[in-house]
Tab-separated table of C-alpha atoms in Angstrom:
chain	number	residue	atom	x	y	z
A	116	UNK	CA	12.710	3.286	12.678
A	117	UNK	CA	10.403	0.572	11.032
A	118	UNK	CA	9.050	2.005	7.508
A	119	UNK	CA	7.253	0.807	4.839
A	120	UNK	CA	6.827	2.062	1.530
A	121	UNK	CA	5.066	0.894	-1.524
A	122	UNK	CA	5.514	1.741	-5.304
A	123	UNK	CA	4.031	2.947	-8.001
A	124	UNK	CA	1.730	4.966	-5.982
A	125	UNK	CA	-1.016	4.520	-8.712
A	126	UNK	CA	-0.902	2.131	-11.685
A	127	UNK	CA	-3.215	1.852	-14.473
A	128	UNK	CA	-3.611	-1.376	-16.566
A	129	UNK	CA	-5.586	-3.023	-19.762
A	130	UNK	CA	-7.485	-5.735	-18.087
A	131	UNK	CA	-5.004	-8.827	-19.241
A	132	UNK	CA	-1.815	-6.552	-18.704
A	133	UNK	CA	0.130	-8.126	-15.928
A	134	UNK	CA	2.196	-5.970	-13.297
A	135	UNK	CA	3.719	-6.390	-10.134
A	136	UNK	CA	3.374	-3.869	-7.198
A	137	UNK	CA	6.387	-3.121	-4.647
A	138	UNK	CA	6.431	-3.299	-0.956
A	139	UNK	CA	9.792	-2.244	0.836
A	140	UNK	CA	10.277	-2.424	4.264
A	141	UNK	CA	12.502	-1.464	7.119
A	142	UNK	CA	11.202	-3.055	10.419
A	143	UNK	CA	13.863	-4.756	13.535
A	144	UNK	CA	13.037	-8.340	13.635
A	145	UNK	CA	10.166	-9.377	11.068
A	146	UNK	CA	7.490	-11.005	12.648
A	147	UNK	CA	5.088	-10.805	9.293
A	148	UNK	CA	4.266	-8.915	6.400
A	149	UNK	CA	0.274	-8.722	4.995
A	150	UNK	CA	-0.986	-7.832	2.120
A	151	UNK	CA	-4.914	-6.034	1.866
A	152	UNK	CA	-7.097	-5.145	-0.427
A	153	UNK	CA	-8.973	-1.732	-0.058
A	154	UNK	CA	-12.222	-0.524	-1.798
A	155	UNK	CA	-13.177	2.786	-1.603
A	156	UNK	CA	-15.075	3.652	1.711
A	157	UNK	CA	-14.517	0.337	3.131
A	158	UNK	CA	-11.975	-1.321	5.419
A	159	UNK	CA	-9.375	-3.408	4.247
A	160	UNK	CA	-9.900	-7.226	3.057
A	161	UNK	CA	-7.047	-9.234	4.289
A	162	UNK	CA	-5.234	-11.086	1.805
A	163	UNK	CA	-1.912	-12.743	2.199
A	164	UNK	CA	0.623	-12.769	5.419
A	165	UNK	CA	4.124	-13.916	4.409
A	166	UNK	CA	6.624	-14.482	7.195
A	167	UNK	CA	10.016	-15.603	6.017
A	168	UNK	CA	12.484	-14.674	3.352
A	169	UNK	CA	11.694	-16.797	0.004
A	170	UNK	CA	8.000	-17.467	1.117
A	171	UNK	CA	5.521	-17.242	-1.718
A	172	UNK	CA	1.561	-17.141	-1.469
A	173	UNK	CA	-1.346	-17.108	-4.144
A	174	UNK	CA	-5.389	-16.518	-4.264
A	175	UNK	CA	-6.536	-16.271	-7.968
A	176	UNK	CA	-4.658	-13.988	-9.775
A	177	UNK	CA	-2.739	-12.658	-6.975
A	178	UNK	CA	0.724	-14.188	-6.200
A	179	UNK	CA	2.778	-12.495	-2.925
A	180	UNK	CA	6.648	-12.588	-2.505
A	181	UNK	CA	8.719	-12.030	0.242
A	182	UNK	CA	12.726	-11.032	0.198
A	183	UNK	CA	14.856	-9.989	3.041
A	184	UNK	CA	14.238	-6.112	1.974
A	185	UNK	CA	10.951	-6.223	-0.003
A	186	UNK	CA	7.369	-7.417	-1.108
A	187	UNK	CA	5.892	-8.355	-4.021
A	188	UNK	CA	2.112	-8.162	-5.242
A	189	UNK	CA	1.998	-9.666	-8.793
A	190	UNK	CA	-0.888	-9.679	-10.724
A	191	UNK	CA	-1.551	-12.036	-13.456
A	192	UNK	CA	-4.577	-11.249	-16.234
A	193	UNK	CA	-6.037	-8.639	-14.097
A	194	UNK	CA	-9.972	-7.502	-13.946
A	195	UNK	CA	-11.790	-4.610	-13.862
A	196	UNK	CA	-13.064	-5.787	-10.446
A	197	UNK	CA	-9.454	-6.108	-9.311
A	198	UNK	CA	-9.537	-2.264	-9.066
A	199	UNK	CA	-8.893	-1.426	-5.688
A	200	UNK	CA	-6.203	0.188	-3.156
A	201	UNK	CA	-3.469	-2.431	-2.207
A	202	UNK	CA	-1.835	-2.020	1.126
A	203	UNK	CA	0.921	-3.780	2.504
A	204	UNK	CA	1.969	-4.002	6.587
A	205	UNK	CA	4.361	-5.493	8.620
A	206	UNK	CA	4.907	-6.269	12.114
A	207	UNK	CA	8.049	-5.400	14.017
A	208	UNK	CA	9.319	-7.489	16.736
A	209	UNK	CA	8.138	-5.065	19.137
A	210	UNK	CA	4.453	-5.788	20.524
A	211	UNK	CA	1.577	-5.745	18.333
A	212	UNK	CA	2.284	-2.451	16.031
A	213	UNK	CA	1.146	-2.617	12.320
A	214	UNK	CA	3.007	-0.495	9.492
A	215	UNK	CA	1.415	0.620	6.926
A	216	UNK	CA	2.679	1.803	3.286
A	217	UNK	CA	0.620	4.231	1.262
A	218	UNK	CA	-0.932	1.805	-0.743
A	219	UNK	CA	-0.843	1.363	-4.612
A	220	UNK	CA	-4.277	2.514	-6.515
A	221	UNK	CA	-4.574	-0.079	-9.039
A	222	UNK	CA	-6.902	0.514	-12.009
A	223	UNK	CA	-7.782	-2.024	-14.443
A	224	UNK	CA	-9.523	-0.991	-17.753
A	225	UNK	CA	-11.118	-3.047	-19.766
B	62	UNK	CA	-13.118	-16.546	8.488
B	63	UNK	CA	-13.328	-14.356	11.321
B	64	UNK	CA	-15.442	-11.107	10.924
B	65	UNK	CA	-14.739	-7.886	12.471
B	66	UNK	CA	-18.604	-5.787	12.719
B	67	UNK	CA	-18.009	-2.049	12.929
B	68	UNK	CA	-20.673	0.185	14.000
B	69	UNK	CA	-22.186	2.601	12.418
B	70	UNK	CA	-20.352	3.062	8.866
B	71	UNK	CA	-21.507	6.061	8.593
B	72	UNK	CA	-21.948	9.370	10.842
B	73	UNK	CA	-22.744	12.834	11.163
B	74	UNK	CA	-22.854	14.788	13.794
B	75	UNK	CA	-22.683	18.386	15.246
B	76	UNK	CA	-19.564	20.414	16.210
B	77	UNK	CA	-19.198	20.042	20.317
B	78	UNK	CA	-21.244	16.631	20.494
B	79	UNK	CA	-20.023	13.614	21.125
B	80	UNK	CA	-19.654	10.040	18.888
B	81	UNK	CA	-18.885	6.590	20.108
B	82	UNK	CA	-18.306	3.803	17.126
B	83	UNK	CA	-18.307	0.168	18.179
B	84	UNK	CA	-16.212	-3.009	17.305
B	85	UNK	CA	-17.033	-6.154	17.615
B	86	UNK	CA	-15.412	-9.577	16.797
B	87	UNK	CA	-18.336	-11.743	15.831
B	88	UNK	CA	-16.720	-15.256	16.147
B	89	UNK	CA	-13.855	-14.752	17.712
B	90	UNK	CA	-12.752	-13.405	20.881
B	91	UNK	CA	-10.362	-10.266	20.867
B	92	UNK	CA	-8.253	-9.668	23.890
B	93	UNK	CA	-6.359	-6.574	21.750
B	94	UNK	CA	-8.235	-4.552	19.115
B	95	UNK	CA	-6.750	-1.223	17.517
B	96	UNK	CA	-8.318	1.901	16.414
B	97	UNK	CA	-6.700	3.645	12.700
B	98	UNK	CA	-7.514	6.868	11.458
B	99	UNK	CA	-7.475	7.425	7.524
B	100	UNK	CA	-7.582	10.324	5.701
B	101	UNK	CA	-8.527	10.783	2.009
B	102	UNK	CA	-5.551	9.070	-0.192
B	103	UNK	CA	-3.336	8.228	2.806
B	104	UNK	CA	-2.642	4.872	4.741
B	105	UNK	CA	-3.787	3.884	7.674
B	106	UNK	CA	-2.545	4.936	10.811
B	107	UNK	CA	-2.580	3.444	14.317
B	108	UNK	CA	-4.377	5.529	16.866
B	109	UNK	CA	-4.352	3.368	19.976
B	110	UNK	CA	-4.544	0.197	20.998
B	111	UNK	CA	-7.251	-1.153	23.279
B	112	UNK	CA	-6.545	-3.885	25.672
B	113	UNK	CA	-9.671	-6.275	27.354
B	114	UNK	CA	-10.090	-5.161	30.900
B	115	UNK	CA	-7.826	-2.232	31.274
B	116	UNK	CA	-5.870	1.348	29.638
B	117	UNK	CA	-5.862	1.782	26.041
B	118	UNK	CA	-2.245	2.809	24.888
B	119	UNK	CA	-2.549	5.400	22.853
B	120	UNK	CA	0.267	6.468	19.747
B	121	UNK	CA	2.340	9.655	20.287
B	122	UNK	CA	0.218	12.522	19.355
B	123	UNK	CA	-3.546	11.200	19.912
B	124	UNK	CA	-5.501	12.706	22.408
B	125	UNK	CA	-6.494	10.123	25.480
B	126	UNK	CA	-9.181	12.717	26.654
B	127	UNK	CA	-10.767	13.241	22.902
B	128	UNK	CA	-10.678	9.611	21.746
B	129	UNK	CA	-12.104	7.892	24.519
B	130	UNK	CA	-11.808	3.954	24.411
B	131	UNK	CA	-13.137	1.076	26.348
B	132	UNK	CA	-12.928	-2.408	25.257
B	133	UNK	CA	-15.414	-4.331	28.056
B	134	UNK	CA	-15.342	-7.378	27.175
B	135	UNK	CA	-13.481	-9.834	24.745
B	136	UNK	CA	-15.361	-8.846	21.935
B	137	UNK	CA	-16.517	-5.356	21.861
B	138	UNK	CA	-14.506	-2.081	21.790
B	139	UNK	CA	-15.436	0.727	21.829
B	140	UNK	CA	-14.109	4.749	20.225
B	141	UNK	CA	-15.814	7.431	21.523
B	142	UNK	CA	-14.839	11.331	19.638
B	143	UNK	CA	-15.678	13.609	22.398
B	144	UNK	CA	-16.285	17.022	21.834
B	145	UNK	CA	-15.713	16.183	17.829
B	146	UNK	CA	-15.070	19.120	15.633
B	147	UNK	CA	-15.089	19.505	12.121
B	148	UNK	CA	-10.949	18.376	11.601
B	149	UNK	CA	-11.947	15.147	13.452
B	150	UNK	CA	-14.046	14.277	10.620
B	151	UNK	CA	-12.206	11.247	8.824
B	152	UNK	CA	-12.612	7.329	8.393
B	153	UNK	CA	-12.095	5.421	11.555
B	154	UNK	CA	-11.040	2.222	11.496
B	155	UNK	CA	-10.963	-0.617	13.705
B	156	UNK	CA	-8.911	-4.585	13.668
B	157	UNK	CA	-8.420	-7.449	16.209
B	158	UNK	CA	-6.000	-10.323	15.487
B	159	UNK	CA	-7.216	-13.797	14.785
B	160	UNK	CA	-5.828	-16.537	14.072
B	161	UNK	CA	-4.757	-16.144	10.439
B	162	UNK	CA	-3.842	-12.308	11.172
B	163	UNK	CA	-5.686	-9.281	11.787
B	164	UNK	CA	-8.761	-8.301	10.389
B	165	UNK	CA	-10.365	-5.224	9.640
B	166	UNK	CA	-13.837	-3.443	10.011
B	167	UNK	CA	-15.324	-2.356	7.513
B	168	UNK	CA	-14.386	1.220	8.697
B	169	UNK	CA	-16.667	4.512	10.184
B	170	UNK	CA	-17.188	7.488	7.946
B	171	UNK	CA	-17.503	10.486	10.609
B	172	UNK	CA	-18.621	13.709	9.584
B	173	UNK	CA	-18.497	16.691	12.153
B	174	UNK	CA	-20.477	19.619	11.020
């Protein structure tokens, strides 16, 4: 069965204090994995898709990684307005079926 | 980049009425959107996907009769809670692919009172 989990589940940080959030994912045949950005009370901001082992992608101070068995999130120097939810998704080989993980509550204090 | 308009964001209603949310691609045409439900602190998760011109298919569990959904043309779905009740209150939340990915509404606060 195609699963998706994400880790830490919450993570606080000093605004400057890089991290890197986790994204691990069981799915048959890996058509993509995508990375959003969720405020409070809003819908989710796309952000990266990554399809292939090795693949990297940035946007600011975000930089996404893919491996065979997981996902990467790093973030370099965060903000405060980096605060957010980030959820991660991939898409199985079978129709057009998202994933989700549980998402990683980032805080950044300044 | 493509925008996804969801309509309204917010709602309240009465227990036993009906509520119909709306999705619309703006620039883009969508020949598959999907519906998510999310509840406080949890992911998203599918409820059904609606398909231009004929059936939604619907996830294991979801009720075809309560969540009603049409998607009449190629940019406009619609999710109508029939006969909501107070435990159908949650934050709906509607996508359509384009050509980057999918993208998201900005999501439908339902209350049922």
């Amino acid at each position: 069965e195609d699963q998706v989990t994400q880790s830490p589940e919450a993570l606080r940080l000093q605004e400057g204090e890089s991290s890197s959030l986790n994204c691990s994912y069981t799915v048959s045949g890996l058509r993509g994995l995508f990375w959003y950005r969720q405020d409070p009370g809003k819908g989710p901001e796309f952000l990266f898709t990554l399809y292939s082992a090795g693949e990297e992608k940035e946007k600011e101070r975000l930089k996404a990684t893919l491996t065979k068995k997981e996902s990467f999130l790093h973030i370099t120097a965060p903000k405060p307005e980096d605060s957010a939810t980030y959820l991660c998704a991939v898409q199985g080989s079978t129709g057009n079926q998202f994933y989700f993980g549980t998402g990683t509550s980032l805080t950044v204090i300044p | 980049g493509a925008v996804v308009s969801q309509h309204p964001s917010w709602v309240i209603c009465k227990s036993g009425t009906s509520v119909k949310i709306e999705c619309r691609s703006l620039d883009f045409q969508a020949t598959t959107m999907f519906w998510y439900r999310q509840f406080p602190k949890q992911s998203l998760m599918l409820m059904a996907t609606s398909n231009e011109g004929s059936k939604a298919t619907y996830e294991q569990g979801v009720e075809k009769d309560k969540f009603l959904i049409n998607h009449a043309s190629l940019t406009l779905s619609t999710l109508t809670v029939t006969s909501a009740h107070p435990e159908d209150s949650s934050f709906y939340i509607c996508s359509a692919r384009d050509l980057i990915g999918y993208t998201f509404g900005s999501g439908t606060r339902l209350t049922v009172v």
